[in-house]
Amino acid sequence: QQPVQSPQAVILREGEDAVINCSSSKALYSVHWYRQKHGEAPVFLMILLKGGEQKGHEKISASFNEKKQQSSLYLTASQLSYSGTYFCGTGGNNDMRFGAGTRLTVKP
Amino acid sequence: DAGITQSPRYKITETGRQVTLMCHQTWSHSYMFWYRQDLGHGLRLIYYSAAADITDKGEVPDGYVVSRSKTENFPLTLESATRSQTSVYFCASSEGHLASGYTFGSGTRLTVV
């Protein structure tokens, strides 16, 4: 089953913050986050392996709530380069399923 | 060059034809994956492979065949292409499956007419 992402789309001004959520109806063993620019391949951002884990990547960070079966991606002080579609991926038996994506647009 | 490469980059084929999409990685990653990407559906898993000669179905395997005789190659074949298989196809590889990030190829845009 695919994880569910929200919101589907968000528009920001440079410097604003955003949160993207990812939830699953199944137990999560790991959560991946990727960003895809238009016409390009998805690029790996980070992975969270344990409940309660938080990670940072410049001004992009994420948390993983194993109990609630959800993860959130935090983008702070957004830059134009943050524009793209963000996907979460959640691990199953031996494969990973991706959410439908959140389109983030950062405007000057 | 090191990395993961897909070919062709673009392909137009007719309904009913067989077409093979190629994927090659140079890292000797154990895991390889094929996803298709369609508007509104995100990335959907077609097939994956945990090692040479080991393959398994994903969410949407119907109409596709894969093989993995060598670790570095993971071709995807559409046995008899249909218009519903028009999509962008991404190959990915990973060292450790869920515990390691996936690296994606540049994609193949396939149009079935």
Short mmCIF file of C-alpha atoms in Angstrom, two decimals:
data_model
loop_
_atom_site.label_atom_id
_atom_site.label_comp_id
_atom_site.label_asym_id
_atom_site.label_seq_id
_atom_site.Cartn_x
_atom_site.Cartn_y
_atom_site.Cartn_z
CA GLN A 1 0.00 0.00 0.00
CA GLN A 2 1.18 3.44 -0.92
CA PRO A 3 1.77 5.93 1.87
CA VAL A 4 -0.42 9.01 1.86
CA GLN A 5 1.19 12.43 1.53
CA SER A 6 -0.24 15.80 2.41
CA PRO A 7 -0.60 18.43 1.21
CA GLN A 8 -0.70 17.64 -2.50
CA ALA A 9 0.77 21.01 -3.36
CA VAL A 10 2.10 24.05 -1.57
CA ILE A 11 3.27 27.46 -2.74
CA LEU A 12 5.74 29.46 -0.68
CA ARG A 13 7.62 32.70 -0.83
CA GLU A 14 11.37 32.54 -0.36
CA GLY A 15 12.21 32.37 3.33
CA GLU A 16 8.94 30.73 4.38
CA ASP A 17 8.65 27.34 6.03
CA ALA A 18 6.73 24.24 4.99
CA VAL A 19 5.85 20.83 6.39
CA ILE A 20 5.08 17.78 4.29
CA ASN A 21 3.46 14.80 5.93
CA CYS A 22 3.60 11.12 5.08
CA SER A 23 1.46 8.48 6.73
CA SER A 24 0.94 4.79 6.30
CA SER A 25 -1.73 2.28 7.29
CA LYS A 26 0.99 -0.31 7.78
CA ALA A 27 3.81 -0.46 10.29
CA LEU A 28 6.79 1.51 9.10
CA TYR A 29 10.31 0.15 9.30
CA SER A 30 11.96 2.99 7.48
CA VAL A 31 11.03 6.18 5.70
CA HIS A 32 12.87 7.66 2.74
CA TRP A 33 12.50 11.18 1.39
CA TYR A 34 13.28 12.19 -2.21
CA ARG A 35 13.01 15.34 -4.26
CA GLN A 36 12.35 15.40 -7.98
CA LYS A 37 12.84 18.42 -10.21
CA HIS A 38 10.74 18.68 -13.33
CA GLY A 39 12.01 16.36 -16.06
CA GLU A 40 14.66 14.81 -13.82
CA ALA A 41 15.06 11.70 -11.73
CA PRO A 42 14.18 11.63 -8.03
CA VAL A 43 17.14 12.40 -5.77
CA PHE A 44 17.61 10.85 -2.36
CA LEU A 45 17.43 13.32 0.55
CA MET A 46 17.47 11.24 3.71
CA ILE A 47 16.38 8.08 5.39
CA LEU A 48 14.97 7.51 8.86
CA LEU A 49 15.33 4.06 10.31
CA LYS A 50 14.06 4.28 13.83
CA GLY A 51 11.03 5.64 15.55
CA GLY A 52 11.75 9.00 17.08
CA GLU A 53 14.66 9.58 14.77
CA GLN A 54 15.17 13.05 13.40
CA LYS A 55 17.60 14.04 10.72
CA GLY A 56 18.76 17.23 9.14
CA HIS A 57 20.05 18.08 5.73
CA GLU A 58 20.98 21.77 5.53
CA LYS A 59 17.64 23.47 6.21
CA ILE A 60 15.67 20.36 5.42
CA SER A 61 14.97 17.95 8.23
CA ALA A 62 12.62 15.10 8.97
CA SER A 63 11.10 13.20 11.85
CA PHE A 64 9.73 9.70 12.13
CA ASN A 65 6.95 8.75 14.53
CA GLU A 66 6.89 4.98 14.44
CA LYS A 67 3.84 4.70 16.72
CA LYS A 68 1.73 7.00 14.61
CA GLN A 69 3.11 5.43 11.44
CA GLN A 70 3.99 8.79 10.01
CA SER A 71 6.88 10.99 9.05
CA SER A 72 7.17 14.70 8.40
CA LEU A 73 9.61 16.67 6.26
CA TYR A 74 10.41 20.20 7.41
CA LEU A 75 11.72 22.85 5.04
CA THR A 76 12.81 26.02 6.78
CA ALA A 77 13.71 29.37 5.25
CA SER A 78 12.91 27.96 1.83
CA GLN A 79 15.04 28.79 -1.18
CA LEU A 80 14.13 28.84 -4.86
CA SER A 81 16.16 25.65 -5.29
CA TYR A 82 13.78 23.79 -3.00
CA SER A 83 11.09 23.79 -5.67
CA GLY A 84 10.16 20.34 -6.90
CA THR A 85 8.04 17.37 -6.00
CA TYR A 86 8.80 15.62 -2.74
CA PHE A 87 8.14 11.93 -2.29
CA CYS A 88 8.19 9.80 0.79
CA GLY A 89 8.90 6.11 0.47
CA THR A 90 8.00 3.53 3.06
CA GLY A 91 9.45 0.07 3.36
CA GLY A 92 7.49 -3.13 3.01
CA ASN A 93 8.65 -6.74 3.02
CA ASN A 94 11.33 -6.35 0.46
CA ASP A 95 10.36 -3.32 -1.53
CA MET A 96 9.46 0.31 -1.10
CA ARG A 97 6.32 2.14 -2.06
CA PHE A 98 6.17 5.85 -2.72
CA GLY A 99 3.50 8.39 -1.96
CA ALA A 100 1.89 10.36 -4.79
CA GLY A 101 4.13 13.33 -4.06
CA THR A 102 3.84 16.92 -2.83
CA ARG A 103 4.55 19.64 -5.34
CA LEU A 104 6.42 22.49 -3.70
CA THR A 105 6.79 25.81 -5.48
CA VAL A 106 8.98 28.54 -4.02
CA LYS A 107 8.50 31.99 -5.48
CA PRO A 108 10.79 35.02 -5.15
CA ASP B 1 31.40 6.23 -16.06
CA ALA B 2 30.19 5.26 -12.64
CA GLY B 3 26.49 5.39 -11.95
CA ILE B 4 23.22 4.05 -13.19
CA THR B 5 22.29 4.47 -16.82
CA GLN B 6 19.08 3.81 -18.69
CA SER B 7 18.55 3.44 -22.38
CA PRO B 8 16.95 4.54 -24.51
CA ARG B 9 16.09 7.99 -23.16
CA TYR B 10 13.01 8.23 -25.38
CA LYS B 11 11.11 5.52 -27.22
CA ILE B 12 8.03 5.49 -29.39
CA THR B 13 6.57 2.10 -30.20
CA GLU B 14 3.41 0.69 -31.66
CA THR B 15 0.72 -1.22 -29.82
CA GLY B 16 1.49 -4.92 -29.71
CA ARG B 17 5.22 -4.61 -30.20
CA GLN B 18 7.75 -5.96 -27.76
CA VAL B 19 10.12 -3.38 -26.32
CA THR B 20 13.00 -3.67 -23.87
CA LEU B 21 14.24 -0.92 -21.60
CA MET B 22 17.80 -1.26 -20.39
CA CYS B 23 19.28 -0.45 -17.01
CA HIS B 24 22.94 -0.74 -16.06
CA GLN B 25 24.67 0.14 -12.79
CA THR B 26 28.37 0.17 -11.99
CA TRP B 27 28.31 -0.02 -8.19
CA SER B 28 27.51 -3.74 -7.84
CA HIS B 29 24.46 -2.82 -5.78
CA SER B 30 22.49 -5.89 -4.80
CA TYR B 31 19.06 -4.35 -5.21
CA MET B 32 17.58 -3.00 -8.41
CA PHE B 33 14.09 -1.72 -9.10
CA TRP B 34 11.81 -0.64 -11.90
CA TYR B 35 9.22 2.05 -11.31
CA ARG B 36 6.79 3.76 -13.61
CA GLN B 37 5.71 7.32 -13.06
CA ASP B 38 2.36 8.67 -14.19
CA LEU B 39 0.61 11.90 -13.32
CA GLY B 40 -1.45 11.49 -10.19
CA HIS B 41 0.10 8.15 -9.27
CA GLY B 42 3.62 9.05 -8.30
CA LEU B 43 6.11 6.22 -8.57
CA ARG B 44 4.72 2.70 -8.74
CA LEU B 45 6.88 -0.37 -8.40
CA ILE B 46 6.80 -2.80 -11.29
CA TYR B 47 9.48 -5.36 -10.39
CA TYR B 48 12.49 -5.55 -8.16
CA SER B 49 15.50 -7.77 -7.70
CA ALA B 50 17.44 -8.54 -4.55
CA ALA B 51 20.36 -10.18 -6.38
CA ALA B 52 21.28 -11.81 -9.66
CA ASP B 53 18.69 -14.42 -10.65
CA ILE B 54 16.27 -13.24 -7.94
CA THR B 55 13.32 -11.12 -9.04
CA ASP B 56 9.91 -10.40 -7.59
CA LYS B 57 6.73 -8.58 -8.51
CA GLY B 58 5.82 -5.15 -7.29
CA GLU B 59 2.50 -3.31 -7.40
CA VAL B 60 1.92 -3.25 -11.16
CA PRO B 61 3.76 -6.18 -12.81
CA ASP B 62 1.16 -7.21 -15.41
CA GLY B 63 2.42 -6.95 -18.97
CA TYR B 64 6.08 -6.70 -17.92
CA VAL B 65 8.93 -9.19 -17.72
CA VAL B 66 12.33 -8.75 -16.09
CA SER B 67 15.52 -10.73 -15.86
CA ARG B 68 18.75 -10.33 -13.96
CA SER B 69 21.44 -12.69 -15.17
CA LYS B 70 24.18 -10.26 -14.12
CA THR B 71 24.30 -8.04 -11.05
CA GLU B 72 24.84 -4.89 -13.09
CA ASN B 73 21.98 -5.27 -15.57
CA PHE B 74 18.24 -5.30 -15.03
CA PRO B 75 16.30 -5.05 -18.31
CA LEU B 76 12.55 -4.51 -18.38
CA THR B 77 10.56 -5.98 -21.28
CA LEU B 78 7.06 -5.06 -22.33
CA GLU B 79 5.91 -8.22 -24.04
CA SER B 80 3.10 -6.65 -26.07
CA ALA B 81 2.96 -2.92 -25.51
CA THR B 82 -0.38 -1.25 -24.81
CA ARG B 83 -1.29 2.45 -24.70
CA SER B 84 -1.76 2.21 -20.94
CA GLN B 85 1.95 1.48 -20.66
CA THR B 86 2.80 4.94 -21.94
CA SER B 87 4.77 6.34 -19.04
CA VAL B 88 8.14 7.42 -17.73
CA TYR B 89 10.12 4.44 -16.48
CA PHE B 90 12.78 4.76 -13.81
CA CYS B 91 15.33 2.19 -12.84
CA ALA B 92 16.92 2.46 -9.40
CA SER B 93 19.56 0.65 -7.43
CA SER B 94 20.38 0.39 -3.75
CA GLU B 95 23.12 -1.13 -1.68
CA GLY B 96 21.01 -2.22 1.23
CA HIS B 97 17.36 -1.95 0.23
CA LEU B 98 15.34 -0.21 2.95
CA ALA B 99 18.38 0.90 4.94
CA SER B 100 20.06 2.67 2.03
CA GLY B 101 18.94 5.41 -0.28
CA TYR B 102 17.94 4.60 -3.83
CA THR B 103 19.81 6.06 -6.79
CA PHE B 104 17.65 6.54 -9.85
CA GLY B 105 18.57 6.50 -13.49
CA SER B 106 17.58 9.38 -15.75
CA GLY B 107 14.44 7.62 -16.91
CA THR B 108 13.01 6.40 -20.19
CA ARG B 109 10.00 8.18 -21.62
CA LEU B 110 7.99 5.54 -23.47
CA THR B 111 5.09 6.37 -25.75
CA VAL B 112 2.91 3.60 -27.14
CA VAL B 113 0.87 4.66 -30.17
#
